[in-house]
Short mmCIF file of C-alpha atoms in Angstrom, two decimals:
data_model
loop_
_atom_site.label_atom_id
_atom_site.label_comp_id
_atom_site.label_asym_id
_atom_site.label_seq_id
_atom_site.Cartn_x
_atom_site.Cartn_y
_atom_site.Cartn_z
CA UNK A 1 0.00 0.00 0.00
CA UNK A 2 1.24 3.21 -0.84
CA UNK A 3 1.13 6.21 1.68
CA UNK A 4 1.51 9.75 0.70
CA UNK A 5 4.35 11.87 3.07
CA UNK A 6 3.20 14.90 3.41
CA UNK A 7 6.28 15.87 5.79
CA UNK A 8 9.35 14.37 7.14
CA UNK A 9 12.13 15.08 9.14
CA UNK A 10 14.49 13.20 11.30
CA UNK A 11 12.35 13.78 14.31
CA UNK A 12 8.90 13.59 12.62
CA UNK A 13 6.89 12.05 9.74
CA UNK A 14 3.46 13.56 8.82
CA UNK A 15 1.05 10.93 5.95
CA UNK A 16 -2.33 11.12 4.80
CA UNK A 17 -3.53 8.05 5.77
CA UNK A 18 -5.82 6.57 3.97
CA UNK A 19 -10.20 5.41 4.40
CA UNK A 20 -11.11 2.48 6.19
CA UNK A 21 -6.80 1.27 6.88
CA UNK A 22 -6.28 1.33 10.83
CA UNK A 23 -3.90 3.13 12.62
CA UNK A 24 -2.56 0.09 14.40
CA UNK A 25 -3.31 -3.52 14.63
CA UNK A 26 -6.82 -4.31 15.45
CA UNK A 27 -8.77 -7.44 15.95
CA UNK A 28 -9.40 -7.50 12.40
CA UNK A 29 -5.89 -8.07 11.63
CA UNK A 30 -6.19 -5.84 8.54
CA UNK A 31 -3.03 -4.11 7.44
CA UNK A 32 -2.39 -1.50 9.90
CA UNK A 33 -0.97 1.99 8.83
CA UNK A 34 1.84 2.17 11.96
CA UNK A 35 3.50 -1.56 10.47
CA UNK A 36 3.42 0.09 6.62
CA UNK A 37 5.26 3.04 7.91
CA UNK A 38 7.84 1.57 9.88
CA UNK A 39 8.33 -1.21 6.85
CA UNK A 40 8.53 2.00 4.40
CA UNK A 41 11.33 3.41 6.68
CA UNK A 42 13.22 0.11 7.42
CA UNK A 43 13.32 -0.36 3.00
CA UNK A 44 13.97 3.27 2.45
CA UNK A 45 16.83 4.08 5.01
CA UNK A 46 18.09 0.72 5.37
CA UNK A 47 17.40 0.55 8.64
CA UNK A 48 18.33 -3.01 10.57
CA UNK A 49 16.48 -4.36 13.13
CA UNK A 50 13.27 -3.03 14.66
CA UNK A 51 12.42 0.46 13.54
CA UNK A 52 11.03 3.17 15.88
CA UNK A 53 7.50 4.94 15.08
CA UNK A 54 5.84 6.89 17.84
CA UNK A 55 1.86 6.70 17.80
CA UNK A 56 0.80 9.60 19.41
CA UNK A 57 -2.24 10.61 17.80
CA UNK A 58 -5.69 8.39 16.32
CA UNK A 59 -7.76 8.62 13.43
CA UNK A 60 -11.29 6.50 13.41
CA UNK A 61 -10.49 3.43 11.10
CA UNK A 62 -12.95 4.89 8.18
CA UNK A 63 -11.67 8.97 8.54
CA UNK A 64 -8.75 9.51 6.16
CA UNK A 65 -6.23 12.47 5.87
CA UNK A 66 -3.29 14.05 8.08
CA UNK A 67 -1.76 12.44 10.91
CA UNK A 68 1.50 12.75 12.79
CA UNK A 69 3.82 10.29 13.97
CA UNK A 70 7.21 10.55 16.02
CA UNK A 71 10.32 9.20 14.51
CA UNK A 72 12.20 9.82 17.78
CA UNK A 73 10.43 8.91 21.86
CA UNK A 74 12.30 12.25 22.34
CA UNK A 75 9.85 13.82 19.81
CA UNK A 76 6.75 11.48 20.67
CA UNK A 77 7.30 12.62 24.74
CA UNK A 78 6.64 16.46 23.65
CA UNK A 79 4.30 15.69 21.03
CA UNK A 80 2.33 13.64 23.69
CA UNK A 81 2.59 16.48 26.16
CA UNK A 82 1.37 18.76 23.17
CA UNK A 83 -1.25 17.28 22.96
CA UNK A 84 -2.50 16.73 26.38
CA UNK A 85 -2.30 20.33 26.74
CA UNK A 86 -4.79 20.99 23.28
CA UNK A 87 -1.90 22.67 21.45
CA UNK A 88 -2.33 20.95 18.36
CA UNK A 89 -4.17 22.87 15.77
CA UNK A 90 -6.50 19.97 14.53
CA UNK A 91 -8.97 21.30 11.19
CA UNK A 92 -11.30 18.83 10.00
CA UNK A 93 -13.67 18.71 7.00
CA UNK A 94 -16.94 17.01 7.32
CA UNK A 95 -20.16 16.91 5.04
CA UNK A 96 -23.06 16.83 7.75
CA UNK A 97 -27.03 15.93 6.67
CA UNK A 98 -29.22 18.91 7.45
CA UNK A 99 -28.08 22.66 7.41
CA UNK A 100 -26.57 23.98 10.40
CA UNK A 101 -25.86 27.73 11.60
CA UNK A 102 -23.53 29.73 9.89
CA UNK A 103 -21.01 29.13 12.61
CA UNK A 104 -20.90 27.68 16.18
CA UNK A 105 -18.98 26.74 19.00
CA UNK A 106 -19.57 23.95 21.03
CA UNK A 107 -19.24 22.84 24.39
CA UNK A 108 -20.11 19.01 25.75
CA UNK A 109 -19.34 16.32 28.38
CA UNK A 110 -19.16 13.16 26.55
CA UNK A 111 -18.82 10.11 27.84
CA UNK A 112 -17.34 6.61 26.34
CA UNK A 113 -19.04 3.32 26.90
CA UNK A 114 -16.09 1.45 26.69
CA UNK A 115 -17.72 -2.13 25.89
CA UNK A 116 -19.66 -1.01 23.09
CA UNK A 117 -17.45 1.59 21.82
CA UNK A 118 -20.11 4.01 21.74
CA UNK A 119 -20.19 7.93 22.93
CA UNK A 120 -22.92 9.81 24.20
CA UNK A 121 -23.66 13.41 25.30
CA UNK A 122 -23.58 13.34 28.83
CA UNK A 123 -23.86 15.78 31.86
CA UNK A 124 -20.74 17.82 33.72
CA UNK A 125 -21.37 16.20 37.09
CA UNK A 126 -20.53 12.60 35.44
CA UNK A 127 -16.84 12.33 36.94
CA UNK A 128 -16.18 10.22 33.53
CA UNK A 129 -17.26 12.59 30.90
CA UNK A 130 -14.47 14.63 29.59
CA UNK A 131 -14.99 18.08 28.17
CA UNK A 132 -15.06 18.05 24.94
CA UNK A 133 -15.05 21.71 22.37
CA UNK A 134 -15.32 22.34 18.70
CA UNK A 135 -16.06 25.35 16.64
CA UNK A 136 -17.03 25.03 12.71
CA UNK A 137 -17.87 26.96 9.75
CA UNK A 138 -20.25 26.08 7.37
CA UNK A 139 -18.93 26.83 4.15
CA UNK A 140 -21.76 25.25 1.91
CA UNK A 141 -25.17 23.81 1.50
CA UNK A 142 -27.09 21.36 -1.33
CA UNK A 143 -30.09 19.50 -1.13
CA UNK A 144 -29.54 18.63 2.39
CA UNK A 145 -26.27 17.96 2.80
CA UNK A 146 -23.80 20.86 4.30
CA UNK A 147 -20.19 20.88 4.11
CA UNK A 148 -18.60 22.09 7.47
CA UNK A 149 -14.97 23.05 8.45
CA UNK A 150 -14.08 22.70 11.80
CA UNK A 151 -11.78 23.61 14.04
CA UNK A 152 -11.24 20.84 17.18
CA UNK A 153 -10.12 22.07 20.13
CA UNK A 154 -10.13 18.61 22.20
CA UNK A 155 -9.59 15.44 20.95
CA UNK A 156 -12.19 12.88 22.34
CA UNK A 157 -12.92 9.77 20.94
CA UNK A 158 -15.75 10.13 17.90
CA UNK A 159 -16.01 13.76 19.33
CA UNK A 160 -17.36 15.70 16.15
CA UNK A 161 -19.29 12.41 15.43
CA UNK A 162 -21.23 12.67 18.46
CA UNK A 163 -21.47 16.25 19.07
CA UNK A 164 -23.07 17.14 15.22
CA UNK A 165 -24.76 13.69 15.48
CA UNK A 166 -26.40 15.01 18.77
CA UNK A 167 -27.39 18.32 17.30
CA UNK A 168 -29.58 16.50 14.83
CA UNK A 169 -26.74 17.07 12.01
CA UNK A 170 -25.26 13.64 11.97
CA UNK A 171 -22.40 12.95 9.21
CA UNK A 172 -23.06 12.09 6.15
CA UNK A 173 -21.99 7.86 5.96
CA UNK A 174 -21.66 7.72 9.74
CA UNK A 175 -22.63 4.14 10.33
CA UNK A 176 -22.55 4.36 13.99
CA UNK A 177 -24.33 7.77 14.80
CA UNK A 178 -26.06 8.09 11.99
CA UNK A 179 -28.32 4.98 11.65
CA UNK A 180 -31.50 6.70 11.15
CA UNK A 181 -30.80 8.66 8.14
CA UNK A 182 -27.20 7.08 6.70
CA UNK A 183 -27.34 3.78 4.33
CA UNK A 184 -25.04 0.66 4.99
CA UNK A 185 -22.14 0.93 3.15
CA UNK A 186 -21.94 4.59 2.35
CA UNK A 187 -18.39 5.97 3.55
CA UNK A 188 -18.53 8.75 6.32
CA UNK A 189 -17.61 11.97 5.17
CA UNK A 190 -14.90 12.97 7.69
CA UNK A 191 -11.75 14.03 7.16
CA UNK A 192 -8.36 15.25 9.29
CA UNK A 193 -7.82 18.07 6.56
CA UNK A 194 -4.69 20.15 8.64
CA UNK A 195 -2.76 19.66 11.58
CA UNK A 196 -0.47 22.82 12.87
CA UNK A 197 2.37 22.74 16.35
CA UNK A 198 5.51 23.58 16.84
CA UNK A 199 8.21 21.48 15.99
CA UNK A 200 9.10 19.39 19.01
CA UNK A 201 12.96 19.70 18.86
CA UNK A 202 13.13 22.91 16.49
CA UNK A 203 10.59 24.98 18.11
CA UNK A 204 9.39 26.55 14.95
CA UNK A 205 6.26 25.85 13.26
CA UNK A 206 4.99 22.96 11.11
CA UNK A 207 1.61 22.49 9.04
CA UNK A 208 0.43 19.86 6.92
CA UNK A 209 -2.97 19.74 4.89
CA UNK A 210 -4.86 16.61 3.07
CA UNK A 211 -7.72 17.03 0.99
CA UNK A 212 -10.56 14.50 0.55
CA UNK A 213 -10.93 12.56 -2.43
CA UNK A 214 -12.72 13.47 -5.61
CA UNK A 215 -15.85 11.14 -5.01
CA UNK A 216 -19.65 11.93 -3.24
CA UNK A 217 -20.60 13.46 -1.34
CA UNK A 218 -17.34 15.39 -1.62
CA UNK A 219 -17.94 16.13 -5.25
CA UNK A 220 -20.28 18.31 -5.00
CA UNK A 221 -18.04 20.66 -3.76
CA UNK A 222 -15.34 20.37 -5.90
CA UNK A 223 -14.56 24.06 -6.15
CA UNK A 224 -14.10 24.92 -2.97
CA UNK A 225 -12.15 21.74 -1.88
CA UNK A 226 -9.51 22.22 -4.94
CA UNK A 227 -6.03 20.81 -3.71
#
């Protein structure tokens, strides 16, 4: 499987992954995108032995686009800590069912079933919900179906699933929060379109931006989504 770079240093390496590959090995045994990275290094640089790959960031198995991933534990440490603290600039594009407001920002407690695997809106006194806040533009509209950027300032599991879903704007394909309205087999239209830091070790800035692919429901807004 090829796997675009969109960035690389000796410290960090930035892909697009792609739809429906997981990040790491699941119970579905699938090819995982963390073993086809650190086999791409180990051919490209030679590298004997066991090659290091920090994971220090997800991505839903069916979202595609940018992640981040630490070629150093130096780099994933302060990466990790980045991220604890919200620091990473996180811009995702999403086509939604229903028209929303212009703009909006959005506070919620969610909280994780963890033998399902499902989240739900919750309430702030629930010692295991965890904060969770998003703010999005809607930058178009057609025959139901909106196309939102938005801007995620936490990073909770299915967190801009859940929060649109529970607005009555659930994403277009979402199989999971989306059952009422969203046909099996349609892909959900999610996707990690820029992350922005600093630099772990250089301390200067570093951006990296994926675009979705040319197929519905992102079609329809082929203008505005031209790489």
């Amino acid at each position: 499987m090829s796997i675009r770079v969109l960035y690389e240093d000796n410290h960090l390496l930035m892909v697009e992954k792609p739809v429906n590959v997981p990040v790491q090995k699941d119970q579905s045994n699938d090819e995982d995108l963390l073993t086809i990275l650190k086999e791409d290094i180990k051919i490209r640089y030679q590298k004997p032995g066991n090659v290091y790959l920090g994971l220090v960031h997800r991505l839903d198995r069916p979202v595609g686009g940018v992640m981040v991933f630490a070629k150093t534990s130096k780099a994933a440490s302060r990466l990790s800590d980045s991220i604890r603290k919200n620091e990473l600039g996180k811009t995702y594009l999403a086509v939604v069912r229903g028209v929303p407001e212009l703009t909006g920002d959005w506070v919620d407690f969610l909280w994780k079933d963890r033998s399902q695997n499902v989240v739900t809106v919750s309430s702030k006194n629930n010692a295991q919900a965890k904060k969770a806040v998003l703010d999005y533009q809607l930058l178009a509209s057609d025959k139901g179906l909106s196309l939102v950027k938005i801007n995620l300032r936490t990073g909770r599991p299915h967190q801009i699933r859940v929060q649109f879903a529970s607005r009555g704007y659930p994403l277009y394909g979402d199989q999971k929060y989306g059952t009422k309205v969203n046909k099996p087999g349609q892909q959900i239209a999610l996707w990690s379109h820029e992350l922005r830091f600093t630099h772990p070790v250089r301390k200067e800035e570093v951006s990296a931006v994926s675009f979705p692919p040319d197929q519905f429901p992102w079609s329809k807004w082929e203008a505005l989504l031209m790489k």
